[in-house]
Coordinates of C-alpha atoms in Angstrom, one line a residue:
Chain A
M21 CA 11.5 -52.6 34.7
F22 CA 13.8 -55.5 35.5
L23 CA 12.6 -58.6 37.2
L24 CA 14.3 -58.8 40.6
P25 CA 14.9 -61.7 42.9
K26 CA 12.2 -62.0 45.4
G27 CA 14.4 -63.1 48.3
N28 CA 12.5 -63.4 51.6
P29 CA 9.0 -61.9 51.2
I30 CA 7.9 -59.7 54.1
F31 CA 4.7 -58.3 52.5
E32 CA 3.2 -59.2 49.2
S33 CA 0.4 -57.6 47.2
L34 CA -0.6 -55.0 49.8
A35 CA -3.1 -52.6 48.4
V36 CA -1.2 -49.3 47.9
S37 CA -4.4 -47.2 48.0
K38 CA -4.7 -47.9 51.8
L39 CA -1.1 -46.9 52.5
K40 CA 0.7 -43.7 53.2
L41 CA 4.3 -43.4 51.9
P42 CA 5.7 -41.8 55.1
D43 CA 4.3 -44.6 57.2
V44 CA 5.6 -47.3 54.8
L45 CA 9.1 -45.8 54.7
S46 CA 9.1 -45.2 58.4
K47 CA 8.1 -48.8 59.1
L48 CA 10.7 -50.2 56.7
S49 CA 13.4 -47.9 58.0
N50 CA 12.6 -48.6 61.7
G51 CA 12.6 -52.3 60.9
S52 CA 16.2 -51.9 59.6
L53 CA 15.2 -53.6 56.3
T54 CA 17.8 -54.8 54.0
G55 CA 16.1 -55.5 50.7
Y56 CA 13.7 -53.7 48.5
A57 CA 10.1 -52.6 48.2
S58 CA 8.5 -52.6 44.9
F59 CA 5.3 -50.6 44.1
I60 CA 3.5 -52.0 41.1
F61 CA 1.1 -49.6 39.3
S62 CA -0.6 -50.1 36.0
S63 CA 1.5 -47.4 34.4
H64 CA 4.7 -47.3 36.6
T65 CA 6.9 -49.5 38.8
A66 CA 8.8 -48.1 41.7
I67 CA 11.7 -49.8 43.5
L68 CA 13.0 -48.6 46.8
V69 CA 16.2 -50.3 47.9
F70 CA 17.1 -50.4 51.6
E71 CA 20.3 -51.3 53.3
S72 CA 20.0 -51.7 57.1
G73 CA 17.0 -49.3 57.1
N74 CA 18.7 -46.7 55.0
L75 CA 17.0 -45.9 51.8
I76 CA 19.9 -46.1 49.3
S77 CA 17.9 -46.0 46.0
A78 CA 14.6 -44.9 44.8
I79 CA 13.6 -45.3 41.2
V80 CA 10.4 -45.0 39.3
E81 CA 10.1 -46.3 35.8
G82 CA 7.1 -45.8 33.4
K83 CA 5.8 -48.3 30.9
N84 CA 7.2 -46.2 28.1
G85 CA 10.7 -46.4 29.7
E86 CA 11.1 -42.9 31.3
K87 CA 13.0 -43.1 34.6
E88 CA 13.2 -41.0 37.7
S89 CA 15.4 -41.5 40.7
G90 CA 16.1 -40.0 44.1
F91 CA 14.0 -37.2 45.3
S92 CA 12.2 -37.0 42.0
A93 CA 11.3 -40.7 42.2
L94 CA 9.9 -40.3 45.8
S95 CA 7.8 -37.3 44.6
T96 CA 6.5 -39.3 41.7
L97 CA 5.8 -42.3 43.9
S98 CA 3.8 -40.1 46.3
E99 CA 1.8 -38.8 43.5
L100 CA 1.1 -42.3 42.1
M101 CA 0.1 -43.5 45.5
V102 CA -2.2 -40.6 46.1
S103 CA -3.8 -40.4 42.7
T104 CA -4.0 -43.9 41.2
G105 CA -6.2 -45.5 43.8
S106 CA -4.7 -48.9 42.9
G107 CA -1.4 -50.7 42.9
A108 CA 0.4 -53.3 45.0
L109 CA 3.3 -53.2 47.4
N110 CA 5.8 -56.1 47.8
V111 CA 8.6 -56.0 50.3
Y112 CA 11.5 -58.5 50.1
K113 CA 14.3 -59.0 52.4
L114 CA 17.7 -59.7 50.8
S115 CA 21.3 -60.1 52.0
T116 CA 23.3 -56.9 52.2
D117 CA 25.3 -58.1 49.2
L118 CA 22.3 -58.7 47.1
A119 CA 20.7 -55.4 48.1
M120 CA 23.9 -53.7 47.0
C121 CA 23.6 -55.5 43.7
I122 CA 20.0 -54.5 43.2
H123 CA 21.1 -51.0 43.9
A124 CA 23.8 -51.3 41.2
L125 CA 21.2 -52.6 38.8
V126 CA 18.6 -49.9 39.4
E127 CA 20.8 -46.9 40.0
G128 CA 24.5 -47.9 39.7
E129 CA 27.0 -46.6 37.2
M130 CA 26.6 -48.2 33.8
L131 CA 30.0 -49.3 32.5
Y132 CA 28.8 -51.0 29.4
K133 CA 25.5 -50.8 27.7
A134 CA 23.9 -53.1 25.0
Q135 CA 27.2 -54.7 24.1
E136 CA 26.7 -57.6 21.7
L137 CA 28.2 -60.7 23.3
K138 CA 29.6 -62.2 20.1
L139 CA 31.6 -59.1 19.5
L140 CA 32.9 -59.0 23.0
N141 CA 35.7 -60.9 24.7
I142 CA 33.5 -62.0 27.6
K143 CA 36.4 -63.9 29.2
A144 CA 38.5 -60.8 29.4
L145 CA 35.6 -58.8 30.7
L146 CA 35.0 -61.2 33.6
E147 CA 38.7 -61.2 34.4
K148 CA 38.5 -57.4 34.6
V149 CA 35.5 -57.6 37.0
K150 CA 37.5 -60.0 39.1
D151 CA 40.7 -58.1 38.9
D152 CA 39.0 -54.7 39.8
Q153 CA 37.1 -56.4 42.6
M154 CA 34.0 -54.8 41.3
N155 CA 30.6 -54.7 43.0
G156 CA 27.8 -54.8 40.6
C157 CA 25.7 -56.6 38.2
L158 CA 26.1 -58.1 34.8
R159 CA 22.9 -58.3 32.7
V160 CA 22.7 -60.7 29.8
Y161 CA 19.7 -60.5 27.6
T162 CA 18.0 -61.0 24.3
D163 CA 14.6 -59.4 23.2
D164 CA 12.8 -62.2 25.0
H165 CA 15.0 -63.4 27.8
S166 CA 17.3 -61.9 30.4
A167 CA 19.6 -63.1 33.2
L168 CA 21.4 -61.2 36.0
I169 CA 24.8 -62.2 37.5
F170 CA 25.6 -60.4 40.7
Y171 CA 29.2 -59.7 41.8
K172 CA 30.8 -58.8 45.1
N173 CA 34.4 -57.9 45.1
G174 CA 34.7 -59.4 41.7
N175 CA 33.2 -62.8 42.7
P176 CA 29.8 -63.9 41.5
L177 CA 27.2 -64.0 44.3
G178 CA 24.6 -65.8 42.3
F179 CA 22.4 -65.9 39.1
F180 CA 18.9 -64.7 38.5
H181 CA 16.9 -65.1 35.4
D182 CA 13.3 -64.5 34.2
G183 CA 10.9 -67.1 35.7
S184 CA 13.0 -67.7 38.8
S185 CA 12.0 -66.4 42.2
D186 CA 15.3 -66.4 43.9
I187 CA 19.1 -66.3 43.4
E188 CA 20.4 -69.5 41.9
I189 CA 23.8 -71.0 42.1
S190 CA 23.6 -72.6 38.7
S191 CA 24.9 -70.6 35.8
T192 CA 23.2 -72.8 33.2
E193 CA 20.3 -70.5 32.3
S194 CA 22.7 -67.5 32.1
Q195 CA 25.0 -69.3 29.8
K196 CA 22.0 -70.5 27.7
I197 CA 20.8 -66.9 27.2
A198 CA 24.4 -65.7 26.5
G199 CA 24.5 -68.3 23.7
L200 CA 21.4 -67.1 22.0
P201 CA 21.7 -65.2 18.7
G202 CA 21.7 -61.4 19.2
A203 CA 22.4 -61.7 23.0
K204 CA 23.7 -58.5 24.6
M205 CA 25.0 -57.4 27.9
D206 CA 25.0 -54.4 30.3
L207 CA 27.4 -54.0 33.1
Y208 CA 26.5 -51.9 36.2
A209 CA 28.9 -51.1 39.0
T210 CA 28.2 -49.7 42.4
Q211 CA 29.9 -48.6 45.6
S212 CA 30.8 -51.1 48.3
A213 CA 28.2 -51.9 50.9
D214 CA 30.2 -49.9 53.5
E215 CA 30.0 -46.8 51.4
L216 CA 26.3 -47.3 50.6
R217 CA 25.5 -47.5 54.3
K218 CA 26.5 -43.8 54.5
T219 CA 23.7 -42.9 52.0
N220 CA 20.2 -42.5 53.3
L221 CA 17.6 -40.6 51.1
L222 CA 15.3 -40.5 54.1
E223 CA 17.7 -38.1 55.9
V224 CA 17.8 -35.6 53.0
T225 CA 14.1 -35.8 52.1
N226 CA 11.1 -34.6 54.1
V227 CA 8.9 -37.5 53.0
Q228 CA 6.0 -36.3 55.3
N229 CA 6.0 -32.9 53.7
L230 CA 6.3 -34.4 50.2
W231 CA 3.4 -36.6 50.9
E232 CA 1.2 -33.8 52.3
V233 CA 1.9 -31.6 49.3
C234 CA 0.8 -34.5 47.1
V235 CA -2.3 -35.1 49.1
V236 CA -3.3 -31.4 49.0
R237 CA -2.5 -31.1 45.3
H238 CA -4.5 -34.3 44.6
K239 CA -7.4 -33.1 46.7
A240 CA -7.4 -29.7 44.9
E241 CA -7.2 -31.5 41.5
T242 CA -10.0 -33.9 42.5
D243 CA -12.1 -31.0 43.7
R244 CA -11.5 -29.1 40.5
L245 CA -12.4 -32.2 38.4
N246 CA -15.5 -32.8 40.5
L247 CA -16.5 -29.1 40.1
E248 CA -15.9 -29.3 36.4
R249 CA -17.9 -32.6 36.2
Q250 CA -20.8 -31.1 38.3
E251 CA -20.8 -28.0 36.1
R252 CA -20.8 -30.1 33.0
D253 CA -23.6 -32.3 34.4
R254 CA -25.5 -29.2 35.4
K255 CA -25.2 -27.8 31.9
V256 CA -26.4 -31.0 30.4
V257 CA -29.4 -31.1 32.7
V258 CA -30.1 -27.4 32.1
Q259 CA -29.9 -28.0 28.3
K260 CA -32.2 -31.0 28.5
C261 CA -34.6 -29.1 30.7
D262 CA -34.6 -26.2 28.2
E263 CA -35.4 -28.7 25.4
L264 CA -38.2 -30.2 27.5
G265 CA -39.6 -26.8 28.3
E266 CA -39.8 -26.1 24.6
Q267 CA -41.5 -29.4 24.0
V268 CA -44.1 -28.6 26.7
K269 CA -44.7 -25.2 25.2
A270 CA -45.2 -26.7 21.7
L271 CA -47.5 -29.3 23.1
V272 CA -49.7 -26.9 25.1
E273 CA -49.7 -24.4 22.1
E274 CA -51.0 -27.3 19.9
Y275 CA -54.0 -27.7 22.1
V276 CA -54.6 -24.2 23.6
G277 CA -53.3 -22.0 20.8
R278 CA -50.7 -19.3 20.8
V279 CA -51.6 -18.1 24.2
G280 CA -50.7 -21.6 25.6
R281 CA -47.0 -20.8 25.1
G282 CA -47.3 -17.8 27.3
I283 CA -49.2 -19.8 29.9
V284 CA -46.4 -22.4 30.1
E285 CA -43.7 -19.7 30.2
K286 CA -45.5 -18.1 33.2
V287 CA -46.1 -21.3 35.1
I288 CA -42.5 -22.5 34.6
A289 CA -41.1 -19.1 35.6
D290 CA -43.3 -19.2 38.8
N291 CA -41.8 -22.6 39.6
G292 CA -38.2 -21.6 39.3
G293 CA -37.4 -22.2 35.6
N294 CA -37.2 -25.2 33.3
T295 CA -35.4 -27.4 35.9
C296 CA -38.7 -27.7 37.8
L297 CA -39.9 -30.0 35.0
L298 CA -37.7 -32.7 36.5
E299 CA -38.7 -32.3 40.1
T300 CA -41.6 -34.4 41.2
E301 CA -43.1 -31.9 43.6
R302 CA -42.8 -28.8 41.4
V303 CA -43.8 -30.6 38.2
D304 CA -47.2 -31.4 39.7
S305 CA -47.7 -27.7 40.4
V306 CA -46.7 -26.9 36.8
V307 CA -49.2 -29.4 35.4
R308 CA -52.0 -28.3 37.7
N309 CA -51.5 -24.6 36.9
I310 CA -51.4 -25.3 33.1
E311 CA -54.6 -27.3 33.4
R312 CA -56.2 -24.5 35.5
S313 CA -55.4 -21.9 32.8
A314 CA -56.3 -24.1 29.9
K315 CA -59.8 -24.5 31.5
L316 CA -60.4 -20.9 30.6
L317 CA -59.6 -21.5 26.9
I318 CA -60.4 -25.0 25.7
S319 CA -63.0 -27.7 26.1
G320 CA -62.8 -30.5 28.7
I321 CA -62.2 -33.1 26.1
K322 CA -59.2 -31.2 24.7
I323 CA -57.9 -30.6 28.3
R324 CA -58.0 -34.4 29.0
A325 CA -56.2 -35.2 25.8
M326 CA -53.6 -32.5 26.5
M327 CA -53.0 -33.6 30.1
E328 CA -52.5 -37.2 28.9
A329 CA -49.9 -36.1 26.3
L330 CA -48.3 -33.7 28.8
T331 CA -48.0 -36.3 31.6
S332 CA -46.6 -38.8 29.1
L333 CA -44.0 -36.3 27.8
L334 CA -42.9 -35.4 31.3
S335 CA -42.6 -38.9 32.7
T336 CA -40.7 -40.1 29.6
A337 CA -38.3 -37.2 29.9
R338 CA -37.8 -37.8 33.6
S339 CA -37.1 -41.5 33.2
E340 CA -34.6 -40.7 30.4
L341 CA -32.7 -38.4 32.7
Chain B
M21 CA -99.3 -15.0 44.7
E22 CA -102.5 -13.6 43.5
K23 CA -101.0 -10.2 43.3
F24 CA -98.0 -11.6 41.3
I25 CA -100.4 -13.3 38.8
E26 CA -102.3 -10.1 38.6
L27 CA -99.1 -8.3 37.8
L28 CA -98.2 -10.7 35.1
T29 CA -101.6 -10.3 33.4
Q30 CA -101.3 -6.6 33.5
M31 CA -97.8 -6.6 32.0
N32 CA -97.1 -5.8 28.4
P33 CA -96.6 -9.3 26.7
F34 CA -93.4 -8.0 25.1
D35 CA -92.0 -6.9 28.4
L36 CA -93.0 -10.2 29.9
V37 CA -91.2 -12.2 27.2
Q38 CA -88.1 -10.0 27.8
V39 CA -88.2 -10.7 31.5
V40 CA -88.6 -14.4 30.9
F41 CA -85.6 -14.4 28.6
W42 CA -83.5 -12.5 31.1
G43 CA -84.6 -15.0 33.7
L44 CA -83.3 -17.8 31.5
A45 CA -80.1 -16.0 30.7
G46 CA -79.6 -15.3 34.4
A47 CA -80.2 -18.9 35.4
I48 CA -77.8 -20.2 32.7
S49 CA -75.1 -17.7 33.6
F50 CA -75.4 -18.4 37.3
Y51 CA -75.2 -22.1 36.6
F52 CA -72.2 -21.4 34.4
S53 CA -70.4 -19.5 37.2
I54 CA -70.8 -22.4 39.6
G55 CA -69.2 -25.0 37.4
N56 CA -66.4 -23.0 35.8
A57 CA -63.1 -21.3 36.6
R58 CA -62.9 -18.3 39.0
V59 CA -62.4 -15.8 36.2
W60 CA -65.9 -16.5 34.9
T61 CA -67.5 -15.8 38.2
S62 CA -67.7 -12.0 37.9
I63 CA -68.9 -12.2 34.3
S64 CA -71.7 -14.7 34.9
S65 CA -72.7 -13.2 38.3
G66 CA -73.0 -9.8 36.6
F67 CA -75.3 -11.3 33.9
F68 CA -77.4 -12.9 36.6
L69 CA -77.8 -9.5 38.3
I70 CA -79.2 -8.1 35.0
F71 CA -82.1 -10.4 35.5
L72 CA -82.7 -9.2 39.0
S73 CA -82.5 -5.6 37.7
Q74 CA -85.0 -6.4 35.0
A75 CA -87.4 -8.3 37.3
Y76 CA -89.0 -5.2 38.8
G77 CA -91.8 -5.6 36.3
I78 CA -92.8 -8.8 38.0
N79 CA -92.0 -7.7 41.5
P80 CA -95.2 -7.6 43.5
W81 CA -93.7 -4.9 45.8
S82 CA -92.3 -2.7 43.1
H83 CA -94.7 0.1 44.1
Y84 CA -92.3 0.6 47.0
Q85 CA -90.2 3.4 45.6
K86 CA -87.0 2.4 47.5
L87 CA -87.3 -1.1 46.0
T88 CA -87.8 0.3 42.5
A89 CA -84.6 2.4 43.0
F90 CA -82.9 -0.7 44.2
H91 CA -83.6 -2.5 41.0
Y92 CA -81.8 0.3 39.1
I93 CA -78.9 0.2 41.4
I94 CA -78.6 -3.6 40.9
G95 CA -78.5 -2.9 37.2
T96 CA -75.6 -0.5 37.7
I97 CA -73.8 -3.0 39.9
A98 CA -74.4 -5.8 37.3
I99 CA -72.6 -4.0 34.5
M100 CA -69.8 -3.0 36.9
T101 CA -69.4 -6.7 37.9
I102 CA -69.4 -7.9 34.3
T103 CA -66.8 -5.3 33.4
H104 CA -64.6 -6.3 36.3
G105 CA -64.9 -9.9 35.0
F106 CA -63.9 -9.0 31.5
L107 CA -61.0 -6.9 32.8
E108 CA -59.8 -9.9 34.8
Y109 CA -60.0 -12.1 31.8
Y110 CA -58.1 -9.6 29.8
I111 CA -55.4 -9.5 32.5
F112 CA -55.3 -13.3 32.4
C113 CA -54.7 -13.2 28.7
R114 CA -51.8 -10.7 29.1
T115 CA -50.2 -12.0 32.3
F116 CA -51.6 -15.5 32.6
E117 CA -52.2 -14.7 36.3
I118 CA -55.3 -16.3 37.9
S119 CA -55.9 -15.2 41.5
G120 CA -58.7 -14.9 43.9
D121 CA -61.6 -17.0 45.1
K122 CA -65.1 -17.6 43.8
L123 CA -66.6 -17.2 47.3
I124 CA -64.9 -13.8 47.6
V125 CA -66.5 -12.7 44.4
Y126 CA -69.9 -13.8 45.5
L127 CA -69.5 -12.2 49.0
S128 CA -68.1 -9.0 47.5
T129 CA -71.0 -8.6 45.1
L130 CA -73.5 -9.4 48.0
F131 CA -71.7 -6.8 50.2
V132 CA -72.0 -4.1 47.5
L133 CA -75.7 -4.9 47.1
V134 CA -76.3 -4.7 50.8
A135 CA -74.4 -1.4 51.0
A136 CA -76.6 -0.1 48.1
G137 CA -79.7 -1.2 50.0
A138 CA -78.4 0.5 53.2
F139 CA -77.8 3.6 51.2
L140 CA -81.5 3.6 50.2
V141 CA -82.7 2.8 53.7
I142 CA -80.8 5.6 55.4
N143 CA -81.9 8.2 52.8
P144 CA -85.4 9.7 52.2
T145 CA -87.9 7.8 50.0
P146 CA -87.0 8.7 46.4
S147 CA -89.4 10.8 44.5
P148 CA -90.4 9.7 40.9
N149 CA -87.9 12.2 39.7
T150 CA -85.1 10.7 41.9
I151 CA -86.0 7.2 40.7
R152 CA -85.7 8.5 37.1
N153 CA -82.3 9.9 38.0
F154 CA -81.2 6.5 39.2
K155 CA -82.4 5.1 35.9
I156 CA -80.5 7.7 33.9
V157 CA -77.3 6.9 35.9
E158 CA -77.8 3.2 35.3
N159 CA -78.2 3.7 31.6
A160 CA -75.3 6.1 31.4
V161 CA -73.0 3.6 33.2
W162 CA -74.3 0.7 31.0
V163 CA -73.6 2.7 27.8
F164 CA -70.2 3.8 28.9
L165 CA -69.1 0.3 30.2
C166 CA -70.6 -1.5 27.2
A167 CA -68.3 0.6 25.0
I168 CA -65.3 -0.2 27.3
N169 CA -66.3 -3.9 27.3
L170 CA -66.4 -4.1 23.5
E171 CA -62.8 -2.8 23.4
I172 CA -61.7 -5.3 26.1
I173 CA -63.4 -8.1 24.2
R174 CA -61.7 -7.1 21.0
K175 CA -58.3 -7.2 22.8
I176 CA -59.2 -10.6 24.5
Y177 CA -60.1 -12.0 21.1
A178 CA -56.9 -10.8 19.5
A179 CA -54.9 -12.5 22.3
I180 CA -56.8 -15.9 22.2
K181 CA -58.1 -16.0 18.6
D182 CA -56.7 -19.5 17.9
S183 CA -58.3 -21.0 21.1
D184 CA -61.6 -22.9 21.3
I185 CA -63.2 -20.1 23.4
A186 CA -62.4 -17.3 21.0
K187 CA -65.7 -17.5 19.2
G188 CA -67.5 -17.2 22.5
F189 CA -66.0 -13.7 22.8
I190 CA -67.4 -12.8 19.4
A191 CA -70.8 -13.9 20.8
F192 CA -70.1 -11.6 23.8
G193 CA -69.3 -8.8 21.4
I194 CA -72.8 -9.3 19.8
V195 CA -74.3 -9.3 23.3
F196 CA -72.7 -5.9 24.2
V197 CA -73.7 -4.4 20.8
C198 CA -77.3 -5.4 21.6
I199 CA -77.1 -4.0 25.1
L200 CA -75.4 -0.8 23.9
V201 CA -78.2 -0.2 21.5
W202 CA -80.9 -1.2 24.1
R203 CA -79.5 1.1 26.8
G204 CA -78.4 3.8 24.4
A205 CA -81.9 4.1 23.0
D206 CA -83.3 4.4 26.5
L207 CA -80.7 6.9 27.5
Y208 CA -81.3 9.0 24.4
L209 CA -85.0 9.2 25.3
Q210 CA -84.1 10.2 28.9
I211 CA -81.6 12.8 27.9
Y212 CA -84.1 14.6 25.7
Q213 CA -86.9 14.0 28.3
W214 CA -89.0 11.9 25.9
D215 CA -89.1 8.9 28.1
R216 CA -92.4 7.7 29.7
D217 CA -91.3 8.4 33.2
W218 CA -90.7 12.1 32.4
Q219 CA -94.0 12.3 30.6
D220 CA -95.7 10.9 33.7
I221 CA -93.9 13.3 36.0
I222 CA -94.8 16.4 34.0
T223 CA -98.4 15.3 33.6
L224 CA -98.9 14.7 37.3
M225 CA -96.5 16.8 39.2
T226 CA -95.2 19.8 37.2
E227 CA -96.5 22.3 34.8
E228 CA -93.6 21.9 32.4
S229 CA -94.4 21.3 28.7
T230 CA -92.8 18.8 26.4
D231 CA -91.8 18.9 22.7
I232 CA -92.3 15.1 22.3
A233 CA -95.1 15.7 19.8
D234 CA -92.6 17.5 17.5
Y235 CA -90.3 14.4 17.4
M236 CA -92.8 11.6 17.5
V237 CA -91.1 9.6 14.7
R238 CA -87.7 9.4 16.3
V239 CA -89.2 8.9 19.7
Q240 CA -91.2 5.9 18.5
F241 CA -88.2 4.6 16.6
A242 CA -86.0 4.9 19.7
Q243 CA -88.7 3.2 21.8
E244 CA -88.9 0.3 19.3
V245 CA -85.2 0.0 19.1
N246 CA -85.1 -0.1 22.9
R247 CA -87.7 -2.9 23.1
Y248 CA -86.3 -5.1 20.4
A249 CA -82.7 -4.6 21.4
G250 CA -83.6 -5.4 25.0
L251 CA -85.2 -8.6 23.9
L252 CA -82.3 -9.5 21.7
S253 CA -79.9 -8.7 24.6
G254 CA -81.7 -11.2 26.8
I255 CA -81.7 -13.9 24.0
S256 CA -78.1 -13.3 23.1
V257 CA -76.9 -13.5 26.7
G258 CA -78.7 -16.9 27.2
G259 CA -77.5 -18.1 23.8
T260 CA -73.9 -17.0 24.5
F261 CA -73.7 -18.9 27.8
I262 CA -75.2 -22.0 26.2
Y263 CA -72.6 -21.7 23.4
L264 CA -69.8 -21.2 26.0
Y265 CA -71.0 -24.2 27.9
N266 CA -70.7 -26.3 24.8
L267 CA -67.3 -24.9 23.9
L268 CA -65.9 -25.7 27.3
K269 CA -67.6 -29.0 27.7

C-alpha cells in the first residue's frame, strides 16, 4: 500500500477491535470529513477516502498485493474488523484537492503504469498533464523509494515522498528519485472534485446490514471453532483417561491378579467411566472401592503397596493433565 | 459348675477333644469375622455356629429335649449361613459387587436362631424319635450343602487362582471334604437305622428289631470315619482360618 500524506490527524492509532464500522463511517460522514481513514491490519490495509462526508473510495489491499474496492472492500473491511481483533485506525483531514488526489491514487484510472523514466519524454508528459488540465497523481518510484506529485487542473499541488509526513512544496526529493537508475512512473487520473462529490458509497451500501452479517458470520464461525476445539480437547482427555484406566487396571492386576482387572472395570463403570479418574471427588470413591474389594483377595502389606502405587499414578496423571 | 465338670468327666475323651477343637475353630472364625470384610461375616459366623451346635455334649442342660433339638437346628442354620457366605463370595468374584452390612448379617442370623427357638417353644416337647429326625435333617442338609459348597469353592478358586487368598479356598475345600465325610458317615448310619440314637429308641421304647449285628464291620467303620472326620473337620476349620488370617495380614 502506498504511503499517504498524513495531513491534519483527527484520530491516530485507535484500536480497531473496539470499533464498529457503521459507527465509524457514520461519525466521519456526519462530521463532513474531507480526508481519509486508514485501517492498518497485520495482513491488510484499508483506505477510505471522504470528500465532504461522502465516501468516495474504499480500497483494501493485502500484503500479497490483492486489491478490492467499493462494496467488496467495505465487506472485507467489516470482516477484518470483526475477525482480527487487532489493527489501528488513523483519520487524517486533507484539503478537497488532496483528497481528490488520494482518490486518484487509490482508485483512479491508471493512464500509465511502470513506465521507465529514461525511456520517457517526461517533459512532454508533464506538458500533456498541464494541457489536458488533468486531476490526478504522478508516482515516481524505484524498488526502494517513491514520491508522489499531485496535480489539480494540470498544476502541481505538492510533493510527497517516503519519510515525509505531509505535502511539501519542494520538488527536490522527487527529482532525486526520478534521477535514480531504474526509476519508473505511474500516472493516475481522476474526476474533478465537483464530480466526485456526486459519489457516495454510503448511499448505495447498507453498511449496518453488512456489518451485522459479518458479526453473525464471525460468531457462527467462532462458535464452530470453539465447538471443534472443545470436541478435540474432549477427545484428547477421553483418550488420556482411557490410557490411564488401562494403567490402573494393569497396576491392580499386578497386585490382585486377573480378577483385579474386573474389579477396576466395575468400579470405574460405577463412577461414570474412565473420566472419573481425573475428578477429585469421584477418584477418591474409585480408590476406596478398589481397596475394599482388594481386601477380600490380598494381604494388608500388598494392599498398602498397591494403594501407594495407585495414588502416585493417579496424582501424576492428574498433574500432567 | 459342678454339673459341668461332672459332664466333662463323663464325656468320651475323643468327643471332648472334638468339642475343644470346634471351640477353637469357632473362636478363630468369629474373631476373623470381626476384623475382616463384610463378605467374610456369613462364612465365619456360620463356622462359629458349628461350635454352638457341637457344644451340646458339654451343655449342662442338654437333658432338656427342646434344647437338644435346638443344638441340631443351630447346626442346620450354621451350614446355611456358611453356604450363603460362599455364595456371596462367588457373586463378588463374578460381579465384583459388595453390598450389605456386617450388623445386618449378625442380626439376621440371630433372628433366625430366635425364630427357631420360638418354633421349638410353641411346639410340643420333642420325643427322642423327633430329636433324631432333627439330627437326620441336619445331616442331610449338611451333606447336600457341603457338596454345593465344594462346587462353589471350585468356581471361586478358578476365578481368583492368581490372588493371594486362592490357596485359602483350597483349604476350605479340604474342610468341606472332611465335613462331607463326617456328616455323610453319620447320615449313612441314620438312614440304615444303625445309629446309637435309634438303637436306644428301639431298646427302650419299641419292640422293633435291628439288623446291626449283620453289618457290624461297616457300622464300626462308619462310626470311626464319623469320629475322625469330625475331629479333622474341627482342626481343619481352625487351621484354615489361621491360614487365611496370615494370608490377609
